[in-house]
PDB file of C-alpha atoms in Angstrom:
ATOM      1  CA  MET A 205     118.015   2.396 185.823  1.00  0.00           C
ATOM      2  CA  ALA A 206     121.267   4.321 185.558  1.00  0.00           C
ATOM      3  CA  SER A 207     124.485   2.410 185.291  1.00  0.00           C
ATOM      4  CA  THR A 208     127.248   2.822 187.857  1.00  0.00           C
ATOM      5  CA  ILE A 209     129.100   5.283 185.617  1.00  0.00           C
ATOM      6  CA  GLU A 210     126.184   7.695 185.235  1.00  0.00           C
ATOM      7  CA  THR A 211     125.422   7.484 188.945  1.00  0.00           C
ATOM      8  CA  GLY A 212     129.063   8.380 189.637  1.00  0.00           C
ATOM      9  CA  HIS A 213     128.963  11.457 187.413  1.00  0.00           C
ATOM     10  CA  GLU A 214     125.717  12.624 188.988  1.00  0.00           C
ATOM     11  CA  LYS A 215     127.157  12.147 192.453  1.00  0.00           C
ATOM     12  CA  ASN A 216     130.347  14.033 191.561  1.00  0.00           C
ATOM     13  CA  VAL A 217     128.342  17.003 190.288  1.00  0.00           C
ATOM     14  CA  ALA A 218     126.199  16.961 193.437  1.00  0.00           C
ATOM     15  CA  ASN A 219     129.296  16.759 195.659  1.00  0.00           C
ATOM     16  CA  PHE A 220     130.853  19.694 193.807  1.00  0.00           C
ATOM     17  CA  ASP A 221     127.707  21.705 194.518  1.00  0.00           C
ATOM     18  CA  ALA A 222     128.035  20.728 198.187  1.00  0.00           C
ATOM     19  CA  VAL A 223     131.563  22.188 198.189  1.00  0.00           C
ATOM     20  CA  ILE A 224     130.202  25.425 196.736  1.00  0.00           C
ATOM     21  CA  SER A 225     127.504  25.500 199.387  1.00  0.00           C
ATOM     22  CA  SER A 226     130.150  25.074 202.090  1.00  0.00           C
ATOM     23  CA  ALA A 227     132.194  27.914 200.614  1.00  0.00           C
ATOM     24  CA  GLN A 228     129.087  30.096 200.538  1.00  0.00           C
ATOM     25  CA  GLY A 229     128.366  29.187 204.171  1.00  0.00           C
ATOM     26  CA  ILE A 230     131.775  30.455 205.215  1.00  0.00           C
ATOM     27  CA  GLY A 231     130.769  33.858 203.909  1.00  0.00           C
ATOM     28  CA  LYS A 232     133.250  36.701 203.649  1.00  0.00           C
ATOM     29  CA  ASP A 233     135.910  34.638 205.423  1.00  0.00           C
ATOM     30  CA  TYR A 234     136.146  32.461 202.298  1.00  0.00           C
ATOM     31  CA  ASN A 235     138.859  34.267 200.375  1.00  0.00           C
ATOM     32  CA  PRO A 236     141.080  31.766 198.524  1.00  0.00           C
ATOM     33  CA  PRO A 237     144.432  32.986 197.174  1.00  0.00           C
ATOM     34  CA  LYS A 238     143.717  31.500 193.731  1.00  0.00           C
ATOM     35  CA  GLY A 239     141.020  33.070 191.574  1.00  0.00           C
ATOM     36  CA  LEU A 240     140.040  29.652 190.221  1.00  0.00           C
ATOM     37  CA  LEU A 241     138.778  28.781 193.701  1.00  0.00           C
ATOM     38  CA  SER A 242     136.671  31.898 194.109  1.00  0.00           C
ATOM     39  CA  TYR A 243     132.971  31.439 194.749  1.00  0.00           C
ATOM     40  CA  GLU A 244     132.050  32.907 191.349  1.00  0.00           C
ATOM     41  CA  SER A 245     134.522  30.658 189.534  1.00  0.00           C
ATOM     42  CA  LEU A 246     133.205  27.592 191.350  1.00  0.00           C
ATOM     43  CA  GLN A 247     129.661  28.524 190.295  1.00  0.00           C
ATOM     44  CA  ASN A 248     130.778  28.792 186.657  1.00  0.00           C
ATOM     45  CA  ILE A 249     132.493  25.415 186.870  1.00  0.00           C
ATOM     46  CA  SER A 250     129.350  23.911 188.385  1.00  0.00           C
ATOM     47  CA  ALA A 251     127.209  25.266 185.540  1.00  0.00           C
ATOM     48  CA  SER A 252     129.672  23.819 183.046  1.00  0.00           C
ATOM     49  CA  ASN A 253     129.608  20.465 184.873  1.00  0.00           C
ATOM     50  CA  LYS A 254     125.817  20.362 184.658  1.00  0.00           C
ATOM     51  CA  ASN A 255     125.860  21.184 180.937  1.00  0.00           C
ATOM     52  CA  GLU A 256     128.445  18.475 180.281  1.00  0.00           C
ATOM     53  CA  LEU A 257     126.417  15.964 182.284  1.00  0.00           C
ATOM     54  CA  LYS A 258     123.385  16.746 180.110  1.00  0.00           C
ATOM     55  CA  ALA A 259     125.532  16.170 177.014  1.00  0.00           C
ATOM     56  CA  VAL A 260     126.723  12.817 178.383  1.00  0.00           C
ATOM     57  CA  ARG A 261     123.137  11.766 179.100  1.00  0.00           C
ATOM     58  CA  SER A 262     122.059  12.742 175.592  1.00  0.00           C
ATOM     59  CA  ALA A 263     124.983  10.972 173.931  1.00  0.00           C
ATOM     60  CA  PHE A 264     124.408   7.852 176.014  1.00  0.00           C
ATOM     61  CA  SER A 265     120.723   7.864 175.100  1.00  0.00           C
ATOM     62  CA  ASP A 266     121.621   8.168 171.405  1.00  0.00           C
ATOM     63  CA  TYR A 267     124.117   5.318 171.817  1.00  0.00           C
ATOM     64  CA  LYS A 268     121.538   3.043 173.459  1.00  0.00           C
ATOM     65  CA  THR A 269     119.053   3.788 170.662  1.00  0.00           C
ATOM     66  CA  ALA A 270     121.644   2.998 167.977  1.00  0.00           C
ATOM     67  CA  VAL A 271     122.601  -0.284 169.647  1.00  0.00           C
ATOM     68  CA  SER A 272     118.946  -1.244 169.998  1.00  0.00           C
ATOM     69  CA  ASN A 273     118.341  -0.479 166.321  1.00  0.00           C
ATOM     70  CA  ASN A 274     121.379  -2.557 165.329  1.00  0.00           C
ATOM     71  CA  VAL A 275     120.171  -5.508 167.380  1.00  0.00           C
ATOM     72  CA  GLU A 276     116.716  -5.291 165.811  1.00  0.00           C
ATOM     73  CA  THR A 277     118.218  -5.085 162.310  1.00  0.00           C
ATOM     74  CA  ALA A 278     120.536  -8.022 162.948  1.00  0.00           C
ATOM     75  CA  SER A 279     117.661 -10.076 164.333  1.00  0.00           C
ATOM     76  CA  SER A 280     115.432  -9.385 161.342  1.00  0.00           C
ATOM     77  CA  ASP A 281     118.226 -10.134 158.852  1.00  0.00           C
ATOM     78  CA  ARG A 282     118.928 -13.540 160.346  1.00  0.00           C
ATOM     79  CA  PRO A 283     117.559 -16.403 158.239  1.00  0.00           C
ATOM     80  CA  GLU A 284     114.974 -18.577 159.855  1.00  0.00           C
ATOM     81  CA  GLY A 285     116.238 -21.940 161.039  1.00  0.00           C
ATOM     82  CA  PRO A 286     114.771 -25.300 160.156  1.00  0.00           C
ATOM     83  CA  GLY A 287     111.579 -26.111 161.821  1.00  0.00           C
TER      84      GLY A 287
END
């Protein structure tokens, strides 16, 4: 189950793609004055967003594995109690 943070990133990327789809739906009438807002630029930003999201997922997975390994190591290093 994804945490709230990962769900938020995923949703932001999906919403950005929805903006691009809206711009594409406008067609030739979509002609922003700033090049950064052009359809092609938005597509490049979207691709970058998706790559960064993959990197976040990978780093978070590595983090969870490291924490799990540390917990296991700490548990096995603990001396047994009386009993």
